[in-house]
Amino acid sequence: MVENRRWLTVLTHAILLMGVLVLAFPIWVAFVASTHQLQTLLQPPMPLLPGGHFFENYYKALTEGARAVGAPVWLMMANSLVMALGITFGKIVISMLAAFAIVYFRFRFRIFFFWMIFITLMLPVEVRILPTYKVVSDLGMLDNYFGLTIPLIASATATFLFRQFFMTVPDELSEAARVDGAGPMRFFKDILFPMSRTNIAALFVILFIYGWNQYLWPLLITTDESMYTMLIGINRMLAVGDDQAEWHIIMATTMLAMLPPVAVVVLMQKLFVQGMTETEK
Amino acid sequence: MAGGPHPLLGSSVEKRVTFNNRVLPYLLVAPQIAVTLVFFIWPASQAVFQSVLIQDAFGLSTRFAWFDNFIYLFDNAEYLQSMKVTAVFSIAVALLALVSALFLAVQADRVIKGATTYKTLLIWPYAVAPAVAGVLFLFLFNPNVGLLVYALRAVGYGWNHALNGDQAMGLVIVAAAWRQISYNFLFFLAGLQAIPKSLIEAAAIDGAGSVRRFWTIVFPLLTPTSFFLLVMNIVYAFFETFGIIHQVTKGGPAGSTNILVYNVFRDGFLGLDLGGSAAQSVVLMVIVISLTVIQFRYIERRVNY
């Protein structure tokens, strides 16, 4: 700070704290609601401090779920986890291989393939809902893990990132590998892959959040309750029509749905920031 | 590929040392290309193809219709309303999220101790899914049990976003911006920290106060970041907020929060209007392509810090 006035410093901290509190307020209310009985929540105003039903509510959510949905939340969590990890690993693997081919080989249609991958950036699910649904349904991929992951694993961003990184790897390394008689896959496995670890970790953080937070796609292709992800489960718990929504269970499920991605961001902040700034370049 | 910098591959020099193998590179790109072809290119071309066809109600016969689907679309009051709603929604989300984030980032840049702590405390909402952000705000503003509805009523303001279109719009804007503030904050803070402190000090010595310094030095230097974020925020509001709309308002009441992406879902997936939904998909594709072009043309100039 250029001016060093005491009141200004205090004011700055006060504003920042206000910002933090305003941003955290919705989550705090959700947490508090997840620790009270439904009866308490139905008589506004609800309390602002946690109640004594934390274990009861979370236990009920995890093992039984809400009345409106036949699946327990632990199953939805497992589905979300499979989907998030499937998308993350799938994207990393196929993008790394494609980038390796594009950087380290000269072959016909190389640039054409690169453009094709680039085009996926401009075709989010939102712009091709019906025809993509039809393809997936024709392939028998509705209501299973293949359908939840494979259609989402093409990634221009990850391919670009790996390509950019491979370009910075000194030519001497591949030259040396060639002189020593190591084949391309050996070079990939023993040199390129270990060197890419930080990039992979940063991508992992970003892609895990992306995968865990998918909503439209699972909404389209899952109808079987045992295949619901967390976010779809919450949506179904809210759709009770004239019945009373079970807010205490819904809020406990919401807290559980936020936990993995928020934990990833907070615990791996450095990688998260690196991933964010790199994937947006 | 010989000669000159490639428009997409950039000006970085290509590898001099490459491996020779006739089959391997094709095997390596095959998985990515297969997924791209089957789940991206094929469905997208289907959408383009269907957008010029009209199918009868039973799906028995199909005829080529030139641009009838598009003419019908742009004649349709509901679709025009949806375009207007999308414009209002995305501009409001972008402005709210950008202004709040810039304000917080300027404060965080000013503190010497604890800037990292504030960063940690401010960026995590980004990890919350839009669909979850929607549920959080739905609970706060639920007409029966919502805490903030109770507070608003206490000061004499009645709230029911299920009946009042303006309130519904306000609610989805706030929910969408809440999550995006973190994203913008991160980039604004990085931009601010990259501005040389000597510049600011020189201006201070010349007698420029902090407000004047902000508008004449800091803000102009942040223009590239701001523009980049503006584009990203519009993309976010257009294409990533489906979860918020679907959880909170389902496009209602009376279409007042029916953004384009929600409309295409409703007409196509729920209403099963094949040609109409395909035409809407094509309109959305044109929008994404334009936004991507803006983003990519711009990115080269962004690298100046």
Coordinates of C-alpha atoms in Angstrom, one line a residue:
Chain A
M1 CA 0.0 0.0 0.0
V2 CA 1.3 3.4 -0.9
E3 CA -0.4 5.4 1.8
N4 CA 0.1 3.8 5.2
R5 CA -2.8 5.0 7.3
R6 CA -4.1 3.0 10.1
W7 CA -7.8 3.6 9.5
L8 CA -7.4 2.6 5.8
T9 CA -5.8 -0.7 6.7
V10 CA -8.6 -1.4 9.1
L11 CA -11.2 -0.5 6.5
T12 CA -9.6 -2.7 3.9
H13 CA -9.6 -5.7 6.2
A14 CA -13.2 -4.9 7.2
I15 CA -14.3 -4.9 3.6
L16 CA -12.5 -8.1 2.8
L17 CA -14.0 -9.8 5.8
M18 CA -17.5 -8.6 4.8
G19 CA -16.8 -10.1 1.3
V20 CA -15.8 -13.4 2.8
L21 CA -18.9 -13.5 5.1
V22 CA -21.3 -12.6 2.3
L23 CA -19.8 -15.3 0.0
A24 CA -19.9 -17.9 2.8
F25 CA -23.4 -17.0 4.1
P26 CA -25.4 -19.3 1.8
I27 CA -23.1 -22.3 2.7
W28 CA -23.4 -21.5 6.4
V29 CA -27.2 -21.4 6.3
A30 CA -27.1 -24.7 4.4
F31 CA -24.8 -26.2 7.0
V32 CA -27.0 -25.0 9.9
A33 CA -30.1 -26.3 8.2
S34 CA -28.5 -29.7 7.8
T35 CA -28.1 -30.0 11.6
H36 CA -31.7 -29.3 12.6
Q37 CA -34.9 -31.3 12.4
L38 CA -37.3 -30.5 9.6
Q39 CA -39.9 -29.2 12.1
T40 CA -37.4 -26.5 13.3
L41 CA -36.8 -25.4 9.7
L42 CA -40.5 -25.2 8.8
Q43 CA -41.1 -22.4 11.4
P44 CA -39.3 -19.4 10.2
P45 CA -37.0 -17.8 11.0
M46 CA -34.7 -20.8 11.2
P47 CA -31.9 -20.6 13.7
L48 CA -28.5 -19.2 12.7
L49 CA -26.5 -21.6 14.9
P50 CA -26.1 -25.4 14.3
G51 CA -28.5 -27.8 16.1
G52 CA -27.9 -31.2 17.6
H53 CA -29.1 -33.4 14.7
F54 CA -25.9 -33.4 12.6
F55 CA -25.2 -37.2 12.9
E56 CA -28.8 -38.2 12.6
N57 CA -29.5 -36.2 9.4
Y58 CA -26.3 -37.1 7.7
Y59 CA -26.7 -40.8 8.6
K60 CA -30.2 -40.8 7.3
A61 CA -29.2 -39.0 4.1
L62 CA -26.3 -41.4 3.5
T63 CA -28.1 -44.6 4.2
E64 CA -31.7 -43.9 3.2
G65 CA -31.8 -40.6 1.3
A66 CA -35.0 -38.6 1.0
R67 CA -38.5 -40.1 0.6
A68 CA -38.9 -38.7 -2.9
V69 CA -35.9 -40.7 -4.2
G70 CA -35.3 -44.4 -3.9
A71 CA -31.5 -44.3 -3.8
P72 CA -29.4 -43.5 -0.7
V73 CA -26.9 -40.7 -0.9
W74 CA -23.8 -43.0 -0.5
L75 CA -24.8 -44.6 -3.8
M76 CA -25.1 -41.1 -5.5
M77 CA -21.7 -40.2 -4.1
A78 CA -20.2 -43.3 -5.5
N79 CA -21.8 -42.5 -8.9
S80 CA -20.5 -39.0 -8.9
L81 CA -17.1 -40.2 -7.9
V82 CA -17.0 -42.8 -10.7
M83 CA -18.2 -40.1 -13.2
A84 CA -15.7 -37.5 -12.0
L85 CA -12.7 -39.8 -12.0
G86 CA -13.7 -41.5 -15.3
I87 CA -14.0 -38.1 -17.0
T88 CA -10.7 -36.9 -15.4
F89 CA -8.6 -39.9 -16.3
G90 CA -10.2 -40.3 -19.7
K91 CA -9.5 -36.7 -20.7
I92 CA -5.9 -36.8 -19.4
V93 CA -5.1 -40.1 -21.1
I94 CA -6.5 -39.5 -24.5
S95 CA -5.3 -35.9 -24.6
M96 CA -1.8 -36.8 -23.7
L97 CA -1.6 -39.5 -26.3
A98 CA -3.1 -37.2 -29.0
A99 CA -0.7 -34.4 -28.1
F100 CA 2.3 -36.8 -28.1
A101 CA 1.3 -37.9 -31.7
I102 CA 0.9 -34.3 -32.9
V103 CA 4.1 -33.0 -31.4
Y104 CA 6.5 -36.0 -32.0
F105 CA 5.4 -37.4 -35.3
R106 CA 4.9 -36.2 -38.8
F107 CA 1.9 -37.8 -40.5
R108 CA -0.8 -37.2 -43.0
F109 CA -3.9 -35.4 -41.7
R110 CA -1.9 -34.2 -38.6
I111 CA -3.2 -30.6 -38.9
F112 CA -6.6 -31.8 -39.9
F113 CA -6.9 -33.9 -36.7
F114 CA -5.7 -31.0 -34.6
W115 CA -8.5 -28.8 -36.1
M116 CA -11.0 -31.5 -35.4
I117 CA -10.0 -31.6 -31.8
F118 CA -10.1 -27.8 -31.7
I119 CA -13.7 -27.8 -32.9
T120 CA -14.9 -29.6 -29.8
L121 CA -14.3 -26.3 -27.9
M122 CA -17.2 -24.8 -29.9
L123 CA -19.6 -27.7 -29.4
P124 CA -20.6 -27.9 -25.7
V125 CA -23.4 -30.4 -24.9
E126 CA -25.8 -27.5 -24.5
V127 CA -25.8 -26.9 -28.3
R128 CA -26.4 -30.5 -29.4
I129 CA -28.6 -32.0 -26.7
L130 CA -31.0 -34.1 -28.8
P131 CA -28.7 -35.6 -31.4
T132 CA -26.1 -36.5 -28.8
Y133 CA -28.7 -38.1 -26.7
K134 CA -29.8 -40.1 -29.7
V135 CA -26.3 -41.4 -30.4
V136 CA -25.8 -42.4 -26.8
S137 CA -29.1 -44.1 -26.7
D138 CA -28.4 -46.0 -30.0
L139 CA -25.1 -47.2 -28.5
G140 CA -26.9 -48.5 -25.5
M141 CA -25.1 -46.1 -23.1
L142 CA -28.1 -44.7 -21.3
D143 CA -28.1 -45.3 -17.5
N144 CA -24.6 -46.6 -17.2
Y145 CA -21.1 -45.4 -16.4
F146 CA -20.0 -45.5 -20.0
G147 CA -22.7 -43.1 -21.0
L148 CA -21.8 -40.8 -18.0
T149 CA -18.2 -40.6 -18.9
I150 CA -17.1 -41.4 -22.5
P151 CA -19.2 -38.8 -24.4
L152 CA -17.5 -36.1 -22.2
I153 CA -13.9 -37.1 -22.4
A154 CA -12.8 -35.4 -25.6
S155 CA -10.8 -32.4 -24.6
A156 CA -9.3 -29.6 -26.7
T157 CA -8.1 -27.7 -23.7
A158 CA -6.1 -30.7 -22.2
T159 CA -4.7 -31.5 -25.7
F160 CA -3.5 -27.9 -26.1
L161 CA -2.0 -27.8 -22.7
F162 CA 0.0 -31.0 -23.2
R163 CA 1.1 -29.9 -26.7
Q164 CA 2.3 -26.6 -25.3
F165 CA 4.3 -28.4 -22.6
F166 CA 5.8 -31.0 -25.0
M167 CA 7.0 -28.2 -27.2
T168 CA 9.1 -26.9 -24.2
V169 CA 10.8 -30.3 -23.7
P170 CA 14.3 -30.0 -25.1
D171 CA 14.9 -31.8 -28.4
E172 CA 18.1 -33.3 -27.0
L173 CA 16.0 -35.7 -24.9
S174 CA 14.1 -37.3 -27.8
E175 CA 17.4 -37.2 -29.8
A176 CA 19.2 -39.1 -27.0
A177 CA 16.4 -41.6 -26.7
R178 CA 16.6 -42.2 -30.5
V179 CA 20.3 -42.6 -30.4
D180 CA 20.0 -45.1 -27.6
G181 CA 17.6 -47.1 -29.6
A182 CA 14.6 -46.4 -27.4
G183 CA 11.3 -46.4 -29.3
P184 CA 8.7 -43.6 -29.1
M185 CA 6.6 -45.4 -26.4
R186 CA 9.6 -46.0 -24.3
F187 CA 10.5 -42.3 -24.5
F188 CA 6.9 -41.4 -23.6
K189 CA 6.8 -43.7 -20.6
D190 CA 10.3 -43.1 -19.2
I191 CA 10.9 -39.4 -20.0
L192 CA 7.8 -37.5 -21.1
F193 CA 5.3 -38.9 -18.6
P194 CA 7.5 -38.3 -15.5
M195 CA 8.3 -34.8 -16.7
S196 CA 4.5 -34.0 -17.1
R197 CA 3.6 -34.9 -13.6
T198 CA 2.9 -31.3 -12.4
N199 CA 0.9 -30.6 -15.5
I200 CA -1.1 -33.7 -14.9
A201 CA -1.7 -32.8 -11.3
A202 CA -2.9 -29.3 -12.1
L203 CA -5.2 -30.7 -14.9
F204 CA -6.5 -33.3 -12.5
V205 CA -7.7 -30.7 -10.0
I206 CA -9.5 -28.7 -12.7
L207 CA -11.0 -31.7 -14.5
F208 CA -12.1 -33.4 -11.3
I209 CA -14.2 -30.3 -10.4
Y210 CA -15.5 -30.2 -13.9
G211 CA -16.5 -33.8 -13.8
W212 CA -18.0 -33.8 -10.4
N213 CA -20.1 -30.7 -11.2
Q214 CA -21.7 -32.1 -14.4
Y215 CA -25.4 -31.6 -14.4
L216 CA -27.1 -31.3 -17.8
W217 CA -25.6 -34.5 -19.2
P218 CA -26.5 -36.9 -16.3
L219 CA -29.9 -35.2 -16.2
L220 CA -30.4 -36.3 -19.8
I221 CA -29.2 -39.8 -19.7
T222 CA -30.0 -41.2 -16.2
T223 CA -33.5 -42.3 -15.4
D224 CA -32.7 -45.2 -13.2
E225 CA -32.5 -44.0 -9.6
S226 CA -29.5 -46.3 -8.9
M227 CA -27.5 -44.3 -11.5
Y228 CA -28.3 -40.8 -10.1
T229 CA -25.3 -38.6 -9.3
M230 CA -25.4 -36.3 -6.3
L231 CA -26.6 -33.3 -8.2
I232 CA -29.4 -35.2 -10.0
G233 CA -30.4 -36.7 -6.7
I234 CA -30.8 -33.3 -5.1
N235 CA -32.9 -32.2 -8.0
R236 CA -35.2 -35.2 -7.6
M237 CA -35.4 -34.6 -3.8
L238 CA -36.7 -31.1 -4.5
A239 CA -39.3 -32.3 -7.0
V240 CA -41.9 -33.3 -4.4
G241 CA -44.9 -31.5 -5.9
D242 CA -47.4 -30.7 -3.2
D243 CA -45.5 -32.7 -0.5
Q244 CA -43.1 -31.0 1.9
A245 CA -39.5 -31.0 0.7
E246 CA -37.3 -32.6 3.3
W247 CA -35.0 -29.6 3.7
H248 CA -32.8 -31.1 6.4
I249 CA -31.9 -34.1 4.2
I250 CA -31.6 -32.0 1.1
M251 CA -29.2 -29.6 2.8
A252 CA -27.2 -32.4 4.2
T253 CA -27.0 -33.9 0.7
T254 CA -26.0 -30.5 -0.7
M255 CA -23.2 -30.1 1.9
L256 CA -22.0 -33.6 0.9
A257 CA -22.2 -32.7 -2.8
M258 CA -20.0 -29.6 -2.2
L259 CA -17.5 -31.3 0.0
P260 CA -15.2 -33.1 -2.5
P261 CA -14.7 -30.3 -5.1
V262 CA -14.3 -27.6 -2.3
A263 CA -11.8 -29.8 -0.5
V264 CA -9.8 -30.3 -3.7
V265 CA -9.7 -26.5 -4.2
V266 CA -8.7 -25.6 -0.6
L267 CA -6.2 -28.4 -0.1
M268 CA -4.6 -28.1 -3.6
Q269 CA -4.9 -24.4 -4.0
K270 CA -1.6 -24.0 -5.8
L271 CA -2.3 -26.6 -8.3
F272 CA -5.8 -25.3 -8.7
V273 CA -4.6 -21.8 -9.5
Q274 CA -2.0 -23.1 -11.9
G275 CA -4.6 -25.3 -13.6
M276 CA -7.1 -22.4 -13.9
T277 CA -4.6 -19.9 -15.4
E278 CA -3.1 -22.5 -17.8
T279 CA -6.3 -24.0 -19.1
E280 CA -7.7 -20.5 -19.9
K281 CA -4.7 -19.4 -21.9
Chain B
M1 CA 3.9 -29.1 -42.3
A2 CA 6.4 -26.8 -43.7
G3 CA 6.7 -23.0 -43.8
G4 CA 5.6 -20.1 -41.5
P5 CA 3.8 -20.0 -38.3
H6 CA 0.6 -21.9 -38.3
P7 CA -2.5 -19.8 -37.5
L8 CA -3.6 -22.3 -34.8
L9 CA -0.4 -24.1 -33.8
G10 CA 1.1 -20.7 -33.2
S11 CA 4.5 -19.4 -33.9
S12 CA 6.3 -21.8 -31.6
V13 CA 8.9 -23.7 -33.6
E14 CA 7.9 -27.3 -34.5
K15 CA 10.0 -30.2 -33.1
R16 CA 13.1 -30.8 -35.2
V17 CA 13.5 -34.3 -33.8
T18 CA 10.6 -36.6 -34.5
F19 CA 10.0 -40.3 -34.5
N20 CA 9.4 -42.3 -37.6
N21 CA 6.5 -44.7 -37.5
R22 CA 3.8 -45.2 -40.0
V23 CA 1.0 -46.6 -37.8
L24 CA 1.7 -45.5 -34.3
P25 CA 0.7 -41.8 -34.6
Y26 CA -2.7 -42.8 -35.9
L27 CA -3.2 -45.2 -33.0
L28 CA -2.3 -42.5 -30.6
V29 CA -4.8 -39.9 -31.9
A30 CA -7.5 -42.6 -32.5
P31 CA -9.2 -42.5 -29.1
Q32 CA -9.5 -38.7 -29.0
I33 CA -10.6 -38.6 -32.7
A34 CA -13.1 -41.4 -32.2
V35 CA -14.8 -39.7 -29.3
T36 CA -14.8 -36.3 -31.1
L37 CA -16.3 -37.8 -34.2
V38 CA -19.0 -39.9 -32.5
F39 CA -20.1 -37.6 -29.8
F40 CA -19.3 -34.1 -31.1
I41 CA -19.0 -33.8 -34.9
W42 CA -21.7 -36.4 -35.8
P43 CA -24.4 -35.0 -33.5
A44 CA -23.5 -31.4 -34.4
S45 CA -23.9 -32.2 -38.1
Q46 CA -27.1 -34.0 -37.4
A47 CA -28.4 -30.8 -35.7
V48 CA -27.4 -28.7 -38.7
F49 CA -29.0 -31.2 -41.1
Q50 CA -32.2 -31.4 -39.1
S51 CA -32.5 -27.7 -38.8
V52 CA -33.4 -27.5 -42.5
L53 CA -36.0 -30.4 -42.3
I54 CA -39.5 -30.5 -41.1
Q55 CA -41.0 -33.7 -39.6
D56 CA -44.7 -34.3 -39.2
A57 CA -46.1 -34.8 -35.8
F58 CA -45.8 -38.6 -35.9
G59 CA -42.3 -38.7 -37.3
L60 CA -43.5 -40.6 -40.4
S61 CA -42.5 -38.2 -43.1
T62 CA -39.8 -35.6 -43.4
R63 CA -39.4 -32.9 -45.9
F64 CA -36.7 -30.4 -46.8
A65 CA -37.8 -27.0 -45.6
W66 CA -35.0 -24.6 -46.4
F67 CA -34.9 -22.0 -43.7
D68 CA -38.5 -22.4 -42.5
N69 CA -37.4 -23.6 -39.1
F70 CA -35.3 -20.5 -38.6
I71 CA -38.0 -18.1 -40.0
Y72 CA -40.5 -19.7 -37.6
L73 CA -38.0 -19.4 -34.8
F74 CA -37.4 -15.7 -35.3
D75 CA -41.1 -15.1 -35.6
N76 CA -41.8 -16.9 -32.4
A77 CA -42.6 -14.5 -29.6
E78 CA -41.4 -17.0 -27.0
Y79 CA -38.0 -17.4 -28.6
L80 CA -37.6 -13.6 -29.0
Q81 CA -38.4 -13.2 -25.3
S82 CA -35.9 -15.9 -24.5
M83 CA -33.2 -14.0 -26.4
K84 CA -34.1 -10.8 -24.5
V85 CA -34.0 -12.7 -21.2
T86 CA -30.6 -14.2 -22.1
A87 CA -29.2 -10.8 -22.9
V88 CA -30.4 -9.2 -19.7
F89 CA -29.3 -12.2 -17.6
S90 CA -25.8 -12.5 -19.0
I91 CA -25.0 -8.8 -18.9
A92 CA -26.3 -8.6 -15.3
V93 CA -24.4 -11.7 -14.2
A94 CA -21.2 -10.5 -15.9
L95 CA -21.4 -6.9 -14.5
L96 CA -22.3 -8.0 -11.0
A97 CA -19.6 -10.7 -10.8
L98 CA -16.9 -8.4 -12.4
V99 CA -17.6 -5.3 -10.3
S100 CA -17.7 -7.2 -7.0
A101 CA -14.6 -9.2 -7.8
L102 CA -12.6 -6.2 -8.9
F103 CA -13.6 -4.3 -5.8
L104 CA -12.5 -7.2 -3.6
A105 CA -9.3 -7.8 -5.6
V106 CA -8.3 -4.2 -5.2
Q107 CA -8.7 -4.5 -1.4
A108 CA -6.8 -7.8 -1.3
D109 CA -4.0 -6.3 -3.3
R110 CA -3.8 -3.5 -0.8
V111 CA -3.3 -5.6 2.3
I112 CA 0.3 -6.6 3.0
K113 CA -0.4 -9.3 5.6
G114 CA -3.0 -12.0 4.9
A115 CA -3.5 -11.6 1.1
T116 CA -3.1 -15.3 0.7
T117 CA -5.5 -16.1 3.4
Y118 CA -8.2 -13.9 1.8
K119 CA -7.5 -15.6 -1.5
T120 CA -8.2 -19.0 0.0
L121 CA -11.3 -17.7 1.7
L122 CA -12.6 -16.1 -1.5
I123 CA -11.9 -18.6 -4.3
W124 CA -13.6 -21.8 -3.1
P125 CA -17.2 -20.9 -4.2
Y126 CA -15.8 -21.6 -7.7
A127 CA -15.7 -25.3 -6.8
V128 CA -19.5 -25.3 -6.1
A129 CA -21.5 -26.5 -9.0
P130 CA -24.0 -24.1 -10.6
A131 CA -26.7 -26.6 -9.8
V132 CA -25.7 -26.6 -6.2
A133 CA -25.4 -22.8 -6.0
G134 CA -29.0 -22.7 -7.3
V135 CA -30.2 -25.0 -4.5
L136 CA -28.4 -22.8 -1.8
F137 CA -30.2 -19.7 -3.1
L138 CA -33.4 -21.5 -3.5
F139 CA -33.3 -22.4 0.1
L140 CA -32.5 -18.8 1.2
F141 CA -35.3 -17.4 -0.9
N142 CA -37.9 -20.1 -0.5
P143 CA -41.2 -18.3 0.0
N144 CA -42.2 -20.6 2.9
V145 CA -39.0 -21.4 4.8
G146 CA -36.4 -19.0 3.4
L147 CA -34.4 -17.1 5.9
L148 CA -33.9 -14.0 3.7
V149 CA -37.6 -14.1 2.7
Y150 CA -38.4 -13.8 6.4
A151 CA -36.0 -10.9 6.7
L152 CA -37.4 -9.2 3.7
R153 CA -40.9 -9.6 5.0
A154 CA -39.8 -8.1 8.3
V155 CA -38.9 -4.9 6.5
G156 CA -42.2 -5.0 4.5
Y157 CA -41.1 -6.5 1.2
G158 CA -43.0 -9.5 0.0
W159 CA -41.0 -12.2 -1.9
N160 CA -42.3 -15.0 -4.1
H161 CA -40.1 -15.7 -7.1
A162 CA -42.5 -18.4 -8.3
L163 CA -45.0 -15.6 -9.1
N164 CA -42.9 -12.5 -9.6
G165 CA -40.8 -12.6 -12.8
D166 CA -38.4 -9.8 -11.8
Q167 CA -37.7 -11.5 -8.4
A168 CA -37.1 -14.8 -10.2
M169 CA -34.6 -13.0 -12.6
G170 CA -32.9 -11.3 -9.6
L171 CA -32.5 -14.6 -7.8
V172 CA -30.9 -16.5 -10.7
I173 CA -28.6 -13.5 -11.4
V174 CA -27.4 -13.4 -7.8
A175 CA -26.9 -17.2 -7.7
A176 CA -25.0 -17.3 -10.9
A177 CA -22.8 -14.3 -10.0
W178 CA -22.1 -15.6 -6.5
R179 CA -20.1 -18.5 -7.9
Q180 CA -18.4 -16.5 -10.7
I181 CA -17.0 -13.8 -8.3
S182 CA -14.3 -16.2 -7.1
Y183 CA -13.1 -16.9 -10.7
N184 CA -12.9 -13.2 -11.5
F185 CA -11.3 -12.4 -8.2
L186 CA -8.5 -14.8 -9.0
F187 CA -7.7 -13.3 -12.3
F188 CA -8.1 -9.7 -11.2
L189 CA -5.8 -10.2 -8.2
A190 CA -3.1 -11.8 -10.5
G191 CA -3.5 -8.8 -12.9
L192 CA -3.2 -6.3 -10.0
Q193 CA -0.1 -8.0 -8.6
A194 CA 1.6 -7.9 -11.9
I195 CA 1.4 -4.1 -12.1
P196 CA 4.8 -2.7 -11.1
K197 CA 4.6 -1.0 -7.7
S198 CA 7.0 1.7 -9.0
L199 CA 4.4 3.0 -11.3
I200 CA 1.9 3.5 -8.5
E201 CA 4.5 5.1 -6.2
A202 CA 5.6 7.5 -8.9
A203 CA 2.0 8.7 -9.4
A204 CA 1.6 9.0 -5.6
I205 CA 4.7 11.2 -5.4
D206 CA 3.3 13.3 -8.1
G207 CA 0.3 13.8 -5.9
A208 CA -2.3 11.6 -7.4
G209 CA -4.7 10.2 -4.8
S210 CA -5.7 6.6 -4.6
V211 CA -9.0 7.1 -6.6
R212 CA -7.2 9.0 -9.3
R213 CA -4.4 6.4 -9.4
F214 CA -6.9 3.6 -9.8
W215 CA -8.7 5.2 -12.8
T216 CA -5.6 6.6 -14.6
I217 CA -3.1 3.8 -14.0
V218 CA -4.5 0.6 -12.5
F219 CA -7.7 0.3 -14.5
P220 CA -6.2 0.9 -17.9
L221 CA -3.5 -1.7 -17.2
L222 CA -6.2 -4.1 -16.2
T223 CA -8.1 -3.7 -19.5
P224 CA -6.8 -6.9 -21.1
T225 CA -7.8 -8.9 -18.0
S226 CA -11.2 -7.2 -17.8
F227 CA -11.9 -7.9 -21.4
F228 CA -10.9 -11.5 -21.2
L229 CA -13.0 -11.9 -18.1
L230 CA -16.0 -10.2 -19.7
V231 CA -15.9 -12.8 -22.5
M232 CA -15.5 -15.7 -20.1
N233 CA -18.4 -14.4 -17.9
I234 CA -20.7 -14.1 -20.9
V235 CA -19.8 -17.6 -22.0
Y236 CA -20.5 -18.8 -18.4
A237 CA -23.8 -17.0 -18.2
F238 CA -24.9 -18.4 -21.6
F239 CA -23.8 -22.0 -21.4
E240 CA -22.9 -23.0 -17.8
T241 CA -25.9 -21.7 -15.9
F242 CA -28.4 -24.3 -17.1
G243 CA -28.1 -26.0 -13.6
I244 CA -29.2 -22.8 -11.8
I245 CA -32.2 -22.2 -14.1
H246 CA -33.3 -25.8 -13.9
Q247 CA -33.0 -26.0 -10.1
V248 CA -34.4 -22.6 -9.2
T249 CA -37.1 -21.4 -11.7
K250 CA -37.4 -23.9 -14.6
G251 CA -37.5 -20.9 -16.9
G252 CA -40.5 -19.4 -15.2
P253 CA -42.6 -17.7 -14.1
A254 CA -44.1 -17.1 -17.6
G255 CA -40.7 -17.5 -19.4
S256 CA -39.2 -14.6 -17.4
T257 CA -35.9 -16.6 -16.8
N258 CA -36.1 -18.8 -19.8
I259 CA -32.6 -18.5 -21.2
L260 CA -31.7 -19.9 -24.6
V261 CA -30.0 -23.0 -23.3
Y262 CA -33.0 -23.8 -21.1
N263 CA -35.3 -23.1 -24.0
V264 CA -33.5 -25.6 -26.3
F265 CA -33.6 -28.2 -23.6
R266 CA -37.3 -27.6 -23.0
D267 CA -38.4 -27.6 -26.7
G268 CA -36.1 -30.5 -27.7
F269 CA -35.9 -32.8 -24.8
L270 CA -39.2 -32.2 -23.1
G271 CA -41.2 -30.9 -26.1
L272 CA -39.6 -33.3 -28.7
D273 CA -39.7 -30.6 -31.4
L274 CA -36.9 -32.0 -33.6
G275 CA -36.6 -29.3 -36.3
G276 CA -37.2 -26.4 -34.0
S277 CA -34.7 -27.6 -31.4
A278 CA -32.1 -28.3 -34.2
A279 CA -32.5 -24.7 -35.5
Q280 CA -32.0 -23.4 -31.9
S281 CA -28.9 -25.6 -31.6
V282 CA -27.5 -24.0 -34.8
V283 CA -28.2 -20.5 -33.5
L284 CA -26.4 -21.4 -30.3
M285 CA -23.5 -22.9 -32.3
V286 CA -23.1 -19.6 -34.1
I287 CA -23.0 -17.8 -30.7
V288 CA -20.3 -20.1 -29.3
I289 CA -18.2 -19.9 -32.5
S290 CA -18.3 -16.1 -32.4
L291 CA -17.4 -16.0 -28.7
T292 CA -14.6 -18.5 -29.3
V293 CA -13.2 -16.4 -32.2
I294 CA -13.3 -13.3 -30.0
Q295 CA -11.6 -15.2 -27.2
F296 CA -8.8 -16.6 -29.4
R297 CA -8.1 -13.4 -31.4
Y298 CA -7.8 -11.6 -28.1
I299 CA -5.7 -14.1 -26.3
E300 CA -2.5 -13.2 -28.1
R301 CA -2.8 -9.6 -26.7
R302 CA -3.5 -10.9 -23.2
V303 CA 0.1 -12.2 -22.8
N304 CA 1.4 -8.8 -22.0
Y305 CA 2.0 -9.4 -18.3

